[in-house]
């Protein structure tokens, strides 16, 4: 049995609403640029909320698969809603779980090219700042341009395509 090839791009949806739709638009426009793409709906990954008690209860079975999926893609787009001016709990918890997995979880993030986007009920800009700060702290190479959209300012295909082009120009760390 052969292993399917790794995607060129992993688009991570951190909600199952508008940000999942935005993720699917990123995937479609990346495919139009001849990239292989996978969309990961983080809300479908069976991870409990990260707490010290949850950690003491053992590693969730879904964590290894999530780590493999993330490691397989050289570049990511993260589409996340703003929660109270910050990062959504599903993403924060997943990162916390990943940080206790394996010997070098930073290898997931070190020099990983990442683009960030949001469809947010609020302004979305505080999420972008918080997400950029956290990803940079983890060692990711976050694209300078970001995409902020909402019900009165829809994401434009040209902006999404440009963000993908910028992301693809960044080279991941070679191991």
Tab-separated table of C-alpha atoms in Angstrom:
chain	number	residue	atom	x	y	z
A	1	UNK	CA	0.000	0.000	0.000
A	2	UNK	CA	1.368	3.412	-0.926
A	3	UNK	CA	1.087	6.495	1.214
A	4	UNK	CA	-0.770	9.367	-0.447
A	5	UNK	CA	1.481	12.323	-1.249
A	6	UNK	CA	1.631	15.123	1.292
A	7	UNK	CA	-0.363	18.204	0.351
A	8	UNK	CA	1.447	21.378	-0.672
A	9	UNK	CA	-0.855	23.301	1.625
A	10	UNK	CA	-2.945	22.518	4.700
A	11	UNK	CA	-5.851	24.871	5.364
A	12	UNK	CA	-6.920	24.700	9.010
A	13	UNK	CA	-10.492	25.735	9.809
A	14	UNK	CA	-10.961	26.700	13.452
A	15	UNK	CA	-14.755	26.825	13.276
A	16	UNK	CA	-17.418	24.956	11.376
A	17	UNK	CA	-19.157	28.113	10.196
A	18	UNK	CA	-17.893	31.035	8.144
A	19	UNK	CA	-14.240	30.158	8.709
A	20	UNK	CA	-14.794	26.668	7.320
A	21	UNK	CA	-16.339	28.298	4.237
A	22	UNK	CA	-13.347	30.650	4.034
A	23	UNK	CA	-11.016	27.628	4.331
A	24	UNK	CA	-12.794	25.935	1.445
A	25	UNK	CA	-12.342	29.096	-0.660
A	26	UNK	CA	-8.617	29.078	0.140
A	27	UNK	CA	-8.459	25.411	-0.893
A	28	UNK	CA	-10.283	26.021	-4.177
A	29	UNK	CA	-8.086	28.987	-5.099
A	30	UNK	CA	-4.916	27.074	-4.149
A	31	UNK	CA	-6.015	24.198	-6.377
A	32	UNK	CA	-6.508	26.740	-9.163
A	33	UNK	CA	-2.793	27.545	-8.666
A	34	UNK	CA	-2.021	23.823	-9.209
A	35	UNK	CA	-1.347	23.118	-5.531
A	36	UNK	CA	-2.457	20.005	-3.713
A	37	UNK	CA	-4.532	21.044	-0.724
A	38	UNK	CA	-6.140	19.472	2.305
A	39	UNK	CA	-8.689	21.203	4.551
A	40	UNK	CA	-8.543	20.253	8.226
A	41	UNK	CA	-11.696	21.083	10.186
A	42	UNK	CA	-10.207	21.358	13.671
A	43	UNK	CA	-13.689	21.180	15.222
A	44	UNK	CA	-13.912	17.536	14.090
A	45	UNK	CA	-10.693	16.462	15.841
A	46	UNK	CA	-11.643	14.622	19.031
A	47	UNK	CA	-9.472	16.445	21.547
A	48	UNK	CA	-10.713	17.282	25.035
A	49	UNK	CA	-10.033	20.735	26.416
A	50	UNK	CA	-6.390	20.769	27.501
A	51	UNK	CA	-6.050	20.902	31.277
A	52	UNK	CA	-3.506	19.364	33.674
A	53	UNK	CA	-6.182	16.836	34.703
A	54	UNK	CA	-6.871	15.916	31.070
A	55	UNK	CA	-3.126	15.508	30.517
A	56	UNK	CA	-2.859	13.257	33.593
A	57	UNK	CA	-5.676	11.116	32.171
A	58	UNK	CA	-3.527	10.332	29.124
A	59	UNK	CA	-2.857	11.421	25.579
A	60	UNK	CA	-5.984	11.543	23.419
A	61	UNK	CA	-5.821	9.023	20.547
A	62	UNK	CA	-6.546	11.749	17.943
A	63	UNK	CA	-3.431	13.716	18.860
A	64	UNK	CA	-0.955	11.561	16.932
A	65	UNK	CA	-3.039	11.836	13.754
A	66	UNK	CA	-3.302	15.601	14.138
A	67	UNK	CA	0.450	15.885	14.568
A	68	UNK	CA	1.069	13.727	11.479
A	69	UNK	CA	-1.328	15.808	9.396
A	70	UNK	CA	0.366	19.037	10.465
A	71	UNK	CA	3.887	17.679	9.905
A	72	UNK	CA	3.004	16.385	6.427
A	73	UNK	CA	2.136	19.806	5.000
A	74	UNK	CA	5.006	22.254	4.489
A	75	UNK	CA	2.711	25.305	4.608
A	76	UNK	CA	-0.479	26.168	6.452
A	77	UNK	CA	-3.298	28.653	6.231
A	78	UNK	CA	-5.164	29.147	9.503
A	79	UNK	CA	-8.733	30.466	9.232
A	80	UNK	CA	-10.012	31.317	12.687
A	81	UNK	CA	-12.812	33.371	14.194
A	82	UNK	CA	-12.109	35.985	16.845
A	83	UNK	CA	-13.196	34.874	20.308
A	84	UNK	CA	-13.403	37.733	22.789
A	85	UNK	CA	-10.590	39.548	21.030
A	86	UNK	CA	-8.324	36.531	20.843
A	87	UNK	CA	-7.666	33.022	19.518
A	88	UNK	CA	-10.544	30.510	19.504
A	89	UNK	CA	-10.423	27.842	22.239
A	90	UNK	CA	-10.299	24.946	19.742
A	91	UNK	CA	-6.990	26.232	18.351
A	92	UNK	CA	-5.495	27.192	21.718
A	93	UNK	CA	-6.333	23.777	23.146
A	94	UNK	CA	-4.958	21.917	20.112
A	95	UNK	CA	-1.672	23.840	20.338
A	96	UNK	CA	-1.485	23.071	24.061
A	97	UNK	CA	-2.012	19.345	23.399
A	98	UNK	CA	0.582	19.385	20.622
A	99	UNK	CA	3.081	21.067	22.937
A	100	UNK	CA	3.145	18.027	25.228
A	101	UNK	CA	3.384	15.523	22.363
A	102	UNK	CA	6.754	14.095	21.401
A	103	UNK	CA	10.258	15.317	22.109
A	104	UNK	CA	10.296	18.399	19.876
A	105	UNK	CA	6.884	19.888	19.265
A	106	UNK	CA	8.512	23.107	18.037
A	107	UNK	CA	9.522	21.166	14.907
A	108	UNK	CA	5.849	21.558	13.948
A	109	UNK	CA	6.262	25.326	13.907
A	110	UNK	CA	9.944	26.196	13.370
A	111	UNK	CA	10.183	28.198	10.129
A	112	UNK	CA	6.802	26.802	9.020
A	113	UNK	CA	5.279	29.239	6.516
A	114	UNK	CA	1.807	30.177	7.774
A	115	UNK	CA	-0.831	32.572	6.467
A	116	UNK	CA	-3.611	33.774	8.750
A	117	UNK	CA	-7.164	34.756	7.892
A	118	UNK	CA	-10.468	35.366	9.599
A	119	UNK	CA	-14.133	35.842	8.974
A	120	UNK	CA	-15.132	37.447	12.227
A	121	UNK	CA	-18.277	38.864	13.730
A	122	UNK	CA	-16.091	41.483	15.385
A	123	UNK	CA	-13.250	43.413	13.852
A	124	UNK	CA	-10.902	40.431	13.661
A	125	UNK	CA	-7.782	42.568	14.040
A	126	UNK	CA	-7.090	41.660	17.672
A	127	UNK	CA	-7.309	37.971	16.725
A	128	UNK	CA	-4.802	38.555	13.931
A	129	UNK	CA	-2.393	40.275	16.339
A	130	UNK	CA	-2.768	37.544	18.987
A	131	UNK	CA	-2.423	34.720	16.455
A	132	UNK	CA	0.593	36.338	14.770
A	133	UNK	CA	2.245	36.809	18.183
A	134	UNK	CA	1.653	33.201	19.249
A	135	UNK	CA	2.776	31.689	15.941
A	136	UNK	CA	5.913	33.850	15.889
A	137	UNK	CA	6.640	32.782	19.488
A	138	UNK	CA	6.410	29.151	18.356
A	139	UNK	CA	8.874	29.859	15.521
A	140	UNK	CA	6.523	30.012	12.530
A	141	UNK	CA	7.208	32.317	9.592
A	142	UNK	CA	3.915	34.217	9.350
A	143	UNK	CA	3.166	35.912	6.028
A	144	UNK	CA	3.165	39.692	6.423
A	145	UNK	CA	-0.183	40.102	4.705
A	146	UNK	CA	-3.293	38.765	6.425
A	147	UNK	CA	-6.961	38.530	5.508
A	148	UNK	CA	-9.690	40.031	7.681
A	149	UNK	CA	-13.281	39.677	6.525
A	150	UNK	CA	-16.769	39.916	8.000
A	151	UNK	CA	-20.377	40.171	6.875
A	152	UNK	CA	-19.904	43.740	5.581
A	153	UNK	CA	-16.400	43.158	4.140
A	154	UNK	CA	-16.342	39.852	2.273
A	155	UNK	CA	-13.036	38.187	1.410
A	156	UNK	CA	-12.068	38.812	-2.204
A	157	UNK	CA	-10.744	36.008	-4.403
A	158	UNK	CA	-7.861	38.229	-5.549
A	159	UNK	CA	-6.798	38.796	-1.940
A	160	UNK	CA	-6.968	35.081	-1.123
A	161	UNK	CA	-4.999	34.177	-4.268
A	162	UNK	CA	-2.363	36.796	-3.454
A	163	UNK	CA	-1.996	35.496	0.093
A	164	UNK	CA	-1.515	31.964	-1.267
A	165	UNK	CA	1.145	33.210	-3.727
A	166	UNK	CA	3.001	34.955	-0.900
A	167	UNK	CA	2.795	31.834	1.260
A	168	UNK	CA	4.115	29.538	-1.460
A	169	UNK	CA	7.154	31.788	-1.961
A	170	UNK	CA	8.277	31.096	1.630
A	171	UNK	CA	10.467	28.039	2.083
A	172	UNK	CA	10.004	25.762	5.097
A	173	UNK	CA	12.981	24.815	7.267
A	174	UNK	CA	14.854	21.896	5.727
A	175	UNK	CA	15.541	19.059	8.129
